[in-house]
XYZ file of C-alpha atoms in Angstrom:
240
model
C 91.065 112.638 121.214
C 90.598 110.177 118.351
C 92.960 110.581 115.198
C 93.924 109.295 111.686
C 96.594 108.257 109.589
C 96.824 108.785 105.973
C 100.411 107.313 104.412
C 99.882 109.485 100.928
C 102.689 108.593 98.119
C 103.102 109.713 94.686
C 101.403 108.849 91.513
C 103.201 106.810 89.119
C 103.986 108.326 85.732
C 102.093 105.532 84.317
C 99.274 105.907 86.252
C 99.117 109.902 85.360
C 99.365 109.080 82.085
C 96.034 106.798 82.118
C 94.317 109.861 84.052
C 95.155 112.608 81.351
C 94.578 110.211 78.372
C 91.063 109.243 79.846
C 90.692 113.342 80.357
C 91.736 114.057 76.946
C 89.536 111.249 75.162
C 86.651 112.811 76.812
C 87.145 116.267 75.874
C 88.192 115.022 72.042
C 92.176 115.998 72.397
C 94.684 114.029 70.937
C 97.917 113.287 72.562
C 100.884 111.163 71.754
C 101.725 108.865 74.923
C 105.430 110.650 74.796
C 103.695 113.973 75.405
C 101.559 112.821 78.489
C 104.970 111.328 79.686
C 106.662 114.365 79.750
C 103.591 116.013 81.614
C 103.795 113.283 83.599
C 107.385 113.469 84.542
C 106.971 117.131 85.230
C 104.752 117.218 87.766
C 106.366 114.548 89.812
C 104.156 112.465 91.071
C 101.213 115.044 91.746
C 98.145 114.536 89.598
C 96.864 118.169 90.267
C 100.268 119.631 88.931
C 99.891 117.132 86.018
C 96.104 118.612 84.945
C 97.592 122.380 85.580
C 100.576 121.709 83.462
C 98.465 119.859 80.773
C 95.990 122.969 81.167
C 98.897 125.252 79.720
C 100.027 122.896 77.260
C 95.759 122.835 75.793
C 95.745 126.553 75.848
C 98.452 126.607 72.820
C 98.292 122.841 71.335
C 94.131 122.520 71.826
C 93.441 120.495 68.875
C 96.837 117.638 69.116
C 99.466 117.498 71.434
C 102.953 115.734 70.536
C 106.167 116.019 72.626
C 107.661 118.413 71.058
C 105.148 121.272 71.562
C 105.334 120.181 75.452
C 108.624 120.311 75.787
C 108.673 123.961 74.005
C 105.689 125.153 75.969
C 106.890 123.839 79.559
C 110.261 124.322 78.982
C 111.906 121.486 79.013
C 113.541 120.807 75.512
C 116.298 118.762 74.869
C 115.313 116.027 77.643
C 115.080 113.788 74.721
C 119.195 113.477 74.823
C 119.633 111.631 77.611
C 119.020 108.348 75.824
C 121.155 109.406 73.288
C 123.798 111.073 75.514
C 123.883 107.887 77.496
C 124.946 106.032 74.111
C 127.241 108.033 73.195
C 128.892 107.462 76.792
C 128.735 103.925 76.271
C 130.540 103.748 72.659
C 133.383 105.645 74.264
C 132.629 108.518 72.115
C 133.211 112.252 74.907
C 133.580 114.275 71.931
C 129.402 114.112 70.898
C 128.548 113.403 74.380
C 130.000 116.909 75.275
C 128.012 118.335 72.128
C 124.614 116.495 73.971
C 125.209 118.096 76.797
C 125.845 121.604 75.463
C 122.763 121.030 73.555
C 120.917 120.445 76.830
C 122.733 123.971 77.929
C 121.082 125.684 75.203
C 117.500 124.781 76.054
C 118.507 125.940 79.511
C 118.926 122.828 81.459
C 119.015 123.117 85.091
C 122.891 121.232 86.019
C 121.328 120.651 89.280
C 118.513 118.940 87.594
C 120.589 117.335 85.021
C 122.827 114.956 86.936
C 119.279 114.503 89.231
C 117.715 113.185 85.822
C 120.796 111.395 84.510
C 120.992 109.305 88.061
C 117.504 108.048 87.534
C 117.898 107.144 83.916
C 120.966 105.284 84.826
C 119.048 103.641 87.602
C 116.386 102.428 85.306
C 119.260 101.518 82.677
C 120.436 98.888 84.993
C 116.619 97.598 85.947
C 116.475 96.889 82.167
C 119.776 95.339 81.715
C 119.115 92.895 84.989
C 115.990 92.128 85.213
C 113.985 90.181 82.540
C 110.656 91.599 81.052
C 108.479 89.142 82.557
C 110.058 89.542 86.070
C 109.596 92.795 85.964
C 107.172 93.980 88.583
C 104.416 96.893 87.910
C 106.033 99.888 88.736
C 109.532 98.501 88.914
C 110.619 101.388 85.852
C 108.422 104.334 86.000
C 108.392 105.442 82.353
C 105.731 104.796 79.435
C 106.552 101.773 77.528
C 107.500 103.555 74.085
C 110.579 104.442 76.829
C 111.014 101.594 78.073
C 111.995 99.435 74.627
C 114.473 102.862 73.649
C 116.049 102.000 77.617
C 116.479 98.215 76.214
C 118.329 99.463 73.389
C 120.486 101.570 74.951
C 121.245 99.139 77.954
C 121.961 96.563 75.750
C 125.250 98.549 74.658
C 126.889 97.978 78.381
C 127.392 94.924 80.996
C 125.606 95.398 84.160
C 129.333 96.379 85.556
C 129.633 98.988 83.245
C 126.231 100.811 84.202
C 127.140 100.416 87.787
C 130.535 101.736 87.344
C 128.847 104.944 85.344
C 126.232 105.443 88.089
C 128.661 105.448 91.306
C 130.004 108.791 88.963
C 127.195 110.260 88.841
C 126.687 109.910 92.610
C 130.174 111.357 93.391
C 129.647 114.051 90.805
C 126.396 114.653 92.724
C 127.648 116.681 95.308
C 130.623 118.689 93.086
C 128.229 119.580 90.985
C 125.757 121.385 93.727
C 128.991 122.942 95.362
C 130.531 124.369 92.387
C 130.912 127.741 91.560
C 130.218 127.161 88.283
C 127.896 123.693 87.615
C 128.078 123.162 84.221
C 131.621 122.793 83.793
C 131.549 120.183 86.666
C 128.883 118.798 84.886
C 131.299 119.021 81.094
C 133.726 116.833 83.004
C 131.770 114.704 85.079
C 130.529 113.708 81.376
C 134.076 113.279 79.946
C 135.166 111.318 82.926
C 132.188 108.686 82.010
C 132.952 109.394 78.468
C 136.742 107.823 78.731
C 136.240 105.257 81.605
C 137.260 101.957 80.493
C 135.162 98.993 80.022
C 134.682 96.737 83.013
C 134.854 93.189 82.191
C 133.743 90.533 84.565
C 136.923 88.951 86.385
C 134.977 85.235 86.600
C 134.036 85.565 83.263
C 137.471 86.675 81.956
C 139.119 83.718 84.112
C 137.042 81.061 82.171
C 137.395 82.660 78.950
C 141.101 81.274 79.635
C 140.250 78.529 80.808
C 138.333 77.371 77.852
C 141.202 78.144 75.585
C 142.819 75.238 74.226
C 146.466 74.229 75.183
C 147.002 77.923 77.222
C 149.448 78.598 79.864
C 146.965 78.987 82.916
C 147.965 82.743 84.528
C 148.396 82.370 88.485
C 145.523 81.618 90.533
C 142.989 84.495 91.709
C 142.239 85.128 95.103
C 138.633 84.368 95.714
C 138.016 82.681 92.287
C 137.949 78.850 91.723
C 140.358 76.942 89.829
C 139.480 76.528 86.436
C 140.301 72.851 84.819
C 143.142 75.080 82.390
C 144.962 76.339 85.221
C 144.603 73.208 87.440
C 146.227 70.585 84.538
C 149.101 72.893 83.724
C 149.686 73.552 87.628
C 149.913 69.579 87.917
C 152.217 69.669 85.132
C 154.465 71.811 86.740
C 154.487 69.369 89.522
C 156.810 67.011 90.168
């Protein structure tokens, strides 16, 4: 017998968002573009769960939709903090980071879900802070573009080695988090644990701050890193 292949995939959140808006226009709705997103982001990646979910959010908000009425009407308040929880993280300051995430407690937050949600903004934190707007490929951060230039801001607070050094947290805290007896204080001090994490600074970068400093004692030599033109004059003046 004769058969088929179909390789289905999710929808991007962009491309969900084009679908509802061009659904919406028709029927004379107004939406904000950070309302479809969080319709969007909800139905994850199914275009049929979008129109359902978008179907609820019309039968209370017929006449203009903005975020916040989504995020009351699905549920889903407070998602809004990560960007800001994320900043917090990266100014060294636990103490209103651990106030975001309580806040996210309140609106009932899923832990499970929250350190699912954190990993992925983290992800696309470090797509923003490595790879330049125009070499970004379509579909390379799956968020509206309103998002994306709030991501830029935010990533622009951290190295690269600092973002990376956050996410490998999350992905350890992963796991304690979904065998906890209780989540959400795994969760508390997964968040303080990011929260007092020191800065990573970029060894090379450090060694030819040094280097460029005029008249310094070189320090010793670093495995693996080349000799800087500081640290090779005073060696030979140590030489006989």
């Amino acid at each position: 017998s004769r058969c088929q292949r179909f390789n289905f995939r999710t929808i991007s959140v962009t491309d969900i968002i084009k679908g509802m808006a061009q659904i919406l226009d028709q029927e004379g709705i107004e939406a904000t573009e950070e309302a479809l997103a969080l319709v969007a982001r909800e139905a994850q990646g199914s275009f049929r769960d979008a129109l359902s979910l978008l179907d609820q959010v019309i039968a209370f908000r017929a006449e203009q939709i903005v975020a916040a009425d989504v995020a009351e009407i699905l549920g889903i308040a407070g998602r809004d903090c990560f960007g800001r929880l994320v900043a917090e993280i990266l100014d060294r300051n636990p103490a209103k980071a651990l106030n975001l995430l309580h806040e996210l407690f309140r609106h009932g937050y899923d832990p499970d879900q929250f350190v699912l949600d954190m990993i992925q903004y983290l992800r696309n934190l470090i797509v923003v802070r490595t790879v330049p707007t125009d070499q970004r490929s379509e579909g390379m951060i799956d968020a509206p573009p309103s998002e994306i230039e709030e991501m830029d801001q935010v990533a622009g607070r951290a190295t690269p080695e600092e973002l990376q050094n956050l996410f490998g947290m999350l992905l350890k805290a992963e796991n304690e988090i979904k065998r906890s007896g209780n989540p959400w204080v795994a969760a508390e001090m997964t968040v303080l644990r990011m929260g007092y994490a020191p800065r990573i600074v970029d060894l090379a970068e450090l060694v030819r701050r040094i280097d460029c400093l005029p008249g310094s004692e070189a320090p010793r030599p670093v495995a693996g890193l080349p000799e800087g033109p500081a640290r090779k004059s005073a060696r030979q003046r140590r030489e006989p």
